[in-house]
mmCIF file of C-alpha atoms in Angstrom:
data_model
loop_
_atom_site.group_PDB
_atom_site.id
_atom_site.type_symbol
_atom_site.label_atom_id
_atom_site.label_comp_id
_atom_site.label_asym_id
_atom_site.label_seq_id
_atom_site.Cartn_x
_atom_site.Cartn_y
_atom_site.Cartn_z
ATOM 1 C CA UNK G 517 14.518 -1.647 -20.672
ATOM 2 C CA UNK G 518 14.274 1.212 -18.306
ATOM 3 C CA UNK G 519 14.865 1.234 -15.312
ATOM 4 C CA UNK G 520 12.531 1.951 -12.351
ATOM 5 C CA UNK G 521 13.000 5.283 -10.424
ATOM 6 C CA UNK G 522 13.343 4.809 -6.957
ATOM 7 C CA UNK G 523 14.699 7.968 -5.460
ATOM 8 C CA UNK G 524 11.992 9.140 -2.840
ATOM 9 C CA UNK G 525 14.643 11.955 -1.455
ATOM 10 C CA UNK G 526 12.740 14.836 -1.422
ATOM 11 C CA UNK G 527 9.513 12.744 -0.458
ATOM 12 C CA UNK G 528 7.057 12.176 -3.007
ATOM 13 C CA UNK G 529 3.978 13.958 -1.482
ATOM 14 C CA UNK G 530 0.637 13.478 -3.792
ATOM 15 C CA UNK G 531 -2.725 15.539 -3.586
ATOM 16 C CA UNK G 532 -6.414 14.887 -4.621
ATOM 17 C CA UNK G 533 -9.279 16.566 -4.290
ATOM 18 C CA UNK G 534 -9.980 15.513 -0.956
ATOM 19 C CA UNK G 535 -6.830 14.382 0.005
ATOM 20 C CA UNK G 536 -3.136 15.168 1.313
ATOM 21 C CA UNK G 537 -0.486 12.294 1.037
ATOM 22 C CA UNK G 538 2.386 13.216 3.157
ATOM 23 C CA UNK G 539 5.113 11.459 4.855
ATOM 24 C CA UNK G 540 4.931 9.425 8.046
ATOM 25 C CA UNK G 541 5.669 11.243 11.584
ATOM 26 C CA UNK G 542 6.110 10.323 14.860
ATOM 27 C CA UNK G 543 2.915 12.290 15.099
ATOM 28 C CA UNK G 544 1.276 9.461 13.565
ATOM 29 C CA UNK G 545 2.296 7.119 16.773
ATOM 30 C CA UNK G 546 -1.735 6.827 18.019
ATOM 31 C CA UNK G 547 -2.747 6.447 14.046
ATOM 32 C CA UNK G 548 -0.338 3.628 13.258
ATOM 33 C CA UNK G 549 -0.284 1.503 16.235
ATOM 34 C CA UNK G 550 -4.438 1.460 16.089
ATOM 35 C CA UNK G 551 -4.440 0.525 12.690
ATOM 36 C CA UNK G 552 -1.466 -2.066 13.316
ATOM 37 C CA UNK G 553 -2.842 -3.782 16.315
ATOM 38 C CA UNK G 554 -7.179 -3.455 15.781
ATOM 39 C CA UNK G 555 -8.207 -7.175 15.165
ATOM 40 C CA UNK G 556 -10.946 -5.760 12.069
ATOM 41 C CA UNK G 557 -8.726 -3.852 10.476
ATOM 42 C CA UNK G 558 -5.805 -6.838 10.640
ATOM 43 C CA UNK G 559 -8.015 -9.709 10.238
ATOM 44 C CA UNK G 560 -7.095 -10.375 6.547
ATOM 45 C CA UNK G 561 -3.631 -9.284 6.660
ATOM 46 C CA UNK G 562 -0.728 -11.545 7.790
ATOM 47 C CA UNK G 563 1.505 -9.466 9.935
ATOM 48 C CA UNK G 564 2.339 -9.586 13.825
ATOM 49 C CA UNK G 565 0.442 -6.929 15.360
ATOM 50 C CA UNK G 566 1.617 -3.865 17.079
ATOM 51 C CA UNK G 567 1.810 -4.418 20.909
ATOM 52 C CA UNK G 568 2.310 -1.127 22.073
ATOM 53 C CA UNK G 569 2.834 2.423 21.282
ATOM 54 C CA UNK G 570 6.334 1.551 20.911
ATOM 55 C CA UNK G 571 5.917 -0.652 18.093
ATOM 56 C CA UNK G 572 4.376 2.281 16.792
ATOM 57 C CA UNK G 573 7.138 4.827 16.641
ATOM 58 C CA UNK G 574 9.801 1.691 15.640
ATOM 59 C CA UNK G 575 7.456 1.093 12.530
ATOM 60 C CA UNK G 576 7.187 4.752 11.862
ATOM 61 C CA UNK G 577 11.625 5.207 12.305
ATOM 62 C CA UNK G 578 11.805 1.785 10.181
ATOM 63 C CA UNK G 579 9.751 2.554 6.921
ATOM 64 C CA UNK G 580 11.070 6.473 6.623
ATOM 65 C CA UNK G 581 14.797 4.813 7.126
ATOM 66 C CA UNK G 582 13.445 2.651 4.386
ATOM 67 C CA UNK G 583 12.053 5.547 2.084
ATOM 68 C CA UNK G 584 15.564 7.539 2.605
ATOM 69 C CA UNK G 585 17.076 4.295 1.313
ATOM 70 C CA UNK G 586 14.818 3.996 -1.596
ATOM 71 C CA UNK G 587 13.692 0.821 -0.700
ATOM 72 C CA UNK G 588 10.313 1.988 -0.734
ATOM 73 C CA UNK G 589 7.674 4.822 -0.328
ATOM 74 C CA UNK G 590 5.096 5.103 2.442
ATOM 75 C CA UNK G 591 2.177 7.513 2.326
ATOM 76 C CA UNK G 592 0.040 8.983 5.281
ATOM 77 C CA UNK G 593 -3.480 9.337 4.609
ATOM 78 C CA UNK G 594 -4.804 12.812 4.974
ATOM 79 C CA UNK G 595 -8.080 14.968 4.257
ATOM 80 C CA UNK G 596 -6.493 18.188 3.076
ATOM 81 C CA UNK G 597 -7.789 20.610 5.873
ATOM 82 C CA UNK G 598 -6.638 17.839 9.383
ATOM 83 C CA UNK G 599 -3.205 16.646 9.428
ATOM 84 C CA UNK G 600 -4.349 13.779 11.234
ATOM 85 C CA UNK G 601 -3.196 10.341 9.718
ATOM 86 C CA UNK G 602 -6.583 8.502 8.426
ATOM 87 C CA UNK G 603 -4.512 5.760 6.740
ATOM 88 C CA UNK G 604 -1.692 4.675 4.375
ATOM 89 C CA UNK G 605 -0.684 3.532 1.156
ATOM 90 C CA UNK G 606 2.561 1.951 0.213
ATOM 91 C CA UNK G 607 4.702 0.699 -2.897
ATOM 92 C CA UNK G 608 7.205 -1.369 -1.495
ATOM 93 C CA UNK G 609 8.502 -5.267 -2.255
ATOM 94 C CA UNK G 610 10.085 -3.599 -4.947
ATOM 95 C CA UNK G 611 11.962 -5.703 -7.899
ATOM 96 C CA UNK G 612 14.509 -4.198 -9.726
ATOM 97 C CA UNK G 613 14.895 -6.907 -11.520
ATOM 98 C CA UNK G 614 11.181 -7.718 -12.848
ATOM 99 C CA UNK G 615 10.202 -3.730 -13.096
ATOM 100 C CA UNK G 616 7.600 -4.111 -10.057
ATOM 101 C CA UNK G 617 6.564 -3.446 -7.143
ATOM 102 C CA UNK G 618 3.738 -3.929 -4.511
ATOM 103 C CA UNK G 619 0.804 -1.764 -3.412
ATOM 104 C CA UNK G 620 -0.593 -2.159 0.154
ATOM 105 C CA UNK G 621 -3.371 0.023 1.532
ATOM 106 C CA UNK G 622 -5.274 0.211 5.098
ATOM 107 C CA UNK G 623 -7.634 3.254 6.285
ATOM 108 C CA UNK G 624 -9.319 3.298 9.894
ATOM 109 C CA UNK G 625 -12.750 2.130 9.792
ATOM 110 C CA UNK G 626 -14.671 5.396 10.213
ATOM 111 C CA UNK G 627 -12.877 6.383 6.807
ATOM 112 C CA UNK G 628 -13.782 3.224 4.554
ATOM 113 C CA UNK G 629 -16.214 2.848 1.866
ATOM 114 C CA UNK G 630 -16.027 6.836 1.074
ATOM 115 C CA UNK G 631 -14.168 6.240 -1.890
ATOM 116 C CA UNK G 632 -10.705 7.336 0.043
ATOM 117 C CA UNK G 633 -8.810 4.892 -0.786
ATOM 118 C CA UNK G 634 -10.037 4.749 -4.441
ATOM 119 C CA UNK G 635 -8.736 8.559 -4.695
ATOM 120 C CA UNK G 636 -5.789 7.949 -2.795
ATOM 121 C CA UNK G 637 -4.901 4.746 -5.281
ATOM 122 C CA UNK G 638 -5.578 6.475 -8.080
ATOM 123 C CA UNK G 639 -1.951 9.461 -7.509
ATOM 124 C CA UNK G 640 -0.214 6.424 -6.596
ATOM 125 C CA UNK G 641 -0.504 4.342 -9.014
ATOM 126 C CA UNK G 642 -0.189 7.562 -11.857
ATOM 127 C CA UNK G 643 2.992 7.513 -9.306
ATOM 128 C CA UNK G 644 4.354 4.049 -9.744
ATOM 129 C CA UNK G 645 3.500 3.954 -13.151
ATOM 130 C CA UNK G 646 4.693 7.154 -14.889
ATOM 131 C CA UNK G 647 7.051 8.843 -11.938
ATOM 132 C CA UNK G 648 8.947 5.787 -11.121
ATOM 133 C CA UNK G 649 8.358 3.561 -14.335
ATOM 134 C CA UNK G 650 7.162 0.300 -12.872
ATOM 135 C CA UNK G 651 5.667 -1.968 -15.680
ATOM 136 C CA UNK G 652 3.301 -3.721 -12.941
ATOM 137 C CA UNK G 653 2.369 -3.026 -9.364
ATOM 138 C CA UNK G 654 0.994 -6.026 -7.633
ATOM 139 C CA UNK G 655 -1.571 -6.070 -4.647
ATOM 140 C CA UNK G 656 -1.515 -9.368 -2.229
ATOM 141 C CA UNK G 657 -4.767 -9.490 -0.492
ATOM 142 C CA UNK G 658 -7.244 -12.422 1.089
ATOM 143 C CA UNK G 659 -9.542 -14.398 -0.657
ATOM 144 C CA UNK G 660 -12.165 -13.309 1.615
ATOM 145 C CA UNK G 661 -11.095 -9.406 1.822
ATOM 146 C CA UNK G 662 -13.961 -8.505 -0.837
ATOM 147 C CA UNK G 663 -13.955 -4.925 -0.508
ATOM 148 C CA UNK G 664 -10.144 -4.815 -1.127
ATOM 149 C CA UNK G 665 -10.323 -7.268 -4.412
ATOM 150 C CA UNK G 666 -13.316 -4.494 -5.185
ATOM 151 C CA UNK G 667 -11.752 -1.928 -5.229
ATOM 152 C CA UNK G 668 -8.383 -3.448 -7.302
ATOM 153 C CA UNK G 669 -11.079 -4.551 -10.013
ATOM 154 C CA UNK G 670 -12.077 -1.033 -10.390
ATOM 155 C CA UNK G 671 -8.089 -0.110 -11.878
ATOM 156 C CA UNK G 672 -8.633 -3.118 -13.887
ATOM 157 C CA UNK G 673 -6.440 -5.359 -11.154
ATOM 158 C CA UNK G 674 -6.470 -8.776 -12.536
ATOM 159 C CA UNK G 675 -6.221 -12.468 -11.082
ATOM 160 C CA UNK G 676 -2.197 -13.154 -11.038
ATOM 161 C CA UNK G 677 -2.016 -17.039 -10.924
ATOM 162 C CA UNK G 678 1.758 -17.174 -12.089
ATOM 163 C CA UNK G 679 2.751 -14.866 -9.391
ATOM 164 C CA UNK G 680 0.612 -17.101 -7.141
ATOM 165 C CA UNK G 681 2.349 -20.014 -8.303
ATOM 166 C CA UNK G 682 5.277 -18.630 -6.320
ATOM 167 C CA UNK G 683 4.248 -18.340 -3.382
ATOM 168 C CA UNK G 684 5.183 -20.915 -0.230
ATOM 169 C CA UNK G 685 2.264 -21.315 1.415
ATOM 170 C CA UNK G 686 3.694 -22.981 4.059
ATOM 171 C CA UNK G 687 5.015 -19.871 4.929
ATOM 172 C CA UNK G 688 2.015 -17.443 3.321
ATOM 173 C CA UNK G 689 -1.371 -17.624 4.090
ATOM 174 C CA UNK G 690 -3.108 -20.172 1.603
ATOM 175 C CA UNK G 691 -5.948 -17.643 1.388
ATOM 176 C CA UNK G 692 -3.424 -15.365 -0.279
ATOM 177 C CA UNK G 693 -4.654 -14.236 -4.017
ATOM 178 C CA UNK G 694 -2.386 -11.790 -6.280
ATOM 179 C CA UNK G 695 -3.595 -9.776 -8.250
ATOM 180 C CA UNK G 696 -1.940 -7.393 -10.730
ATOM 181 C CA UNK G 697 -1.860 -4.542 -13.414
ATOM 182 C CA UNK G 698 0.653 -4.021 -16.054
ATOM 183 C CA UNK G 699 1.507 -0.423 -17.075
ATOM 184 C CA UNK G 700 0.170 -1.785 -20.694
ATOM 185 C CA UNK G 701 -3.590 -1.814 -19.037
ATOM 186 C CA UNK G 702 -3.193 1.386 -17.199
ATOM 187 C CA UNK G 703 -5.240 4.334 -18.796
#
């Protein structure tokens, strides 16, 4: 089998119609920590939140560390003509053994339900697929997180009960669901 790609040095940056996806900068500090500390944005997501500003910059330092490693890639967000972060999108949790890896997305409220994240979803998973030759991406979400689920229907996401099957939930929340597309489904 092939393996996966997973060299992110230069950085991977994507475009869309709309949209510019770009690494992380410190210039993102105000961005991050609001959407890692805002109680809507976090309510279905099972992380500590970000305290202060601080937390911030350490996240931002940690996952680019992380993406010259290859352990993962991290997008910022961006509408093409403003530099300003509106969100991100990940593949990370990645398994070199099982050919996968996991998708996690988040956009600041006055950016959701404009179809952003669909367009930003749609480069990055041609990305995981066909750049770095993952044969399934998987997304984690909550139960209750409808517009999420939504929008991971739409690529034709489905219901992952064996990967569920996995999970501690003594540890996890037991509201997690998995869900998951093979490259096979992909068109």
């Amino acid at each position: 089998i092939m393996a996966i790609e997973t060299n992110f040095t230069p950085f991977p940056s994507l475009t869309t119609e709309r949209l510019s996806l770009r690494k992380l900068s410190s210039d993102d500090a105000n961005e991050i920590y609001f959407l890692r500390s805002d109680k809507q944005i976090n309510q279905y997501i099972d992380r500590s939140r970000a305290a202060s500003i601080d937390d911030a910059y350490n996240f931002i330092n940690k996952t680019n560390q992380s993406i010259d490693n290859n352990e993962l890639v991290d997008w910022a967000i961006t509408l093409k003509d403003d530099p300003k972060l509106i969100g991100s999108i990940c593949l990370w949790n990645l398994s070199i053994e099982e050919n996968k890896a996991e998708i996690g997305y988040e956009l600041l409220p006055d950016f959701q339900g404009k179809g952003i994240a669909y367009e930003a979803m749609l480069v990055v998973l041609d990305y995981g697929f066909n750049i770095m030759s993952l044969n399934k991406i998987e997304a984690y979400t909550h139960k209750e997180n409808l517009a999420s689920i939504k929008l991971l229907e739409k690529f034709r996401f489905v219901r992952d009960t064996q990967e569920e099957s996995k999970i501690d939930f003594t540890v996890e929340n037991p509201n997690t669901t998995v869900h998951s597309l093979w490259k096979k489904n992909n068109h």
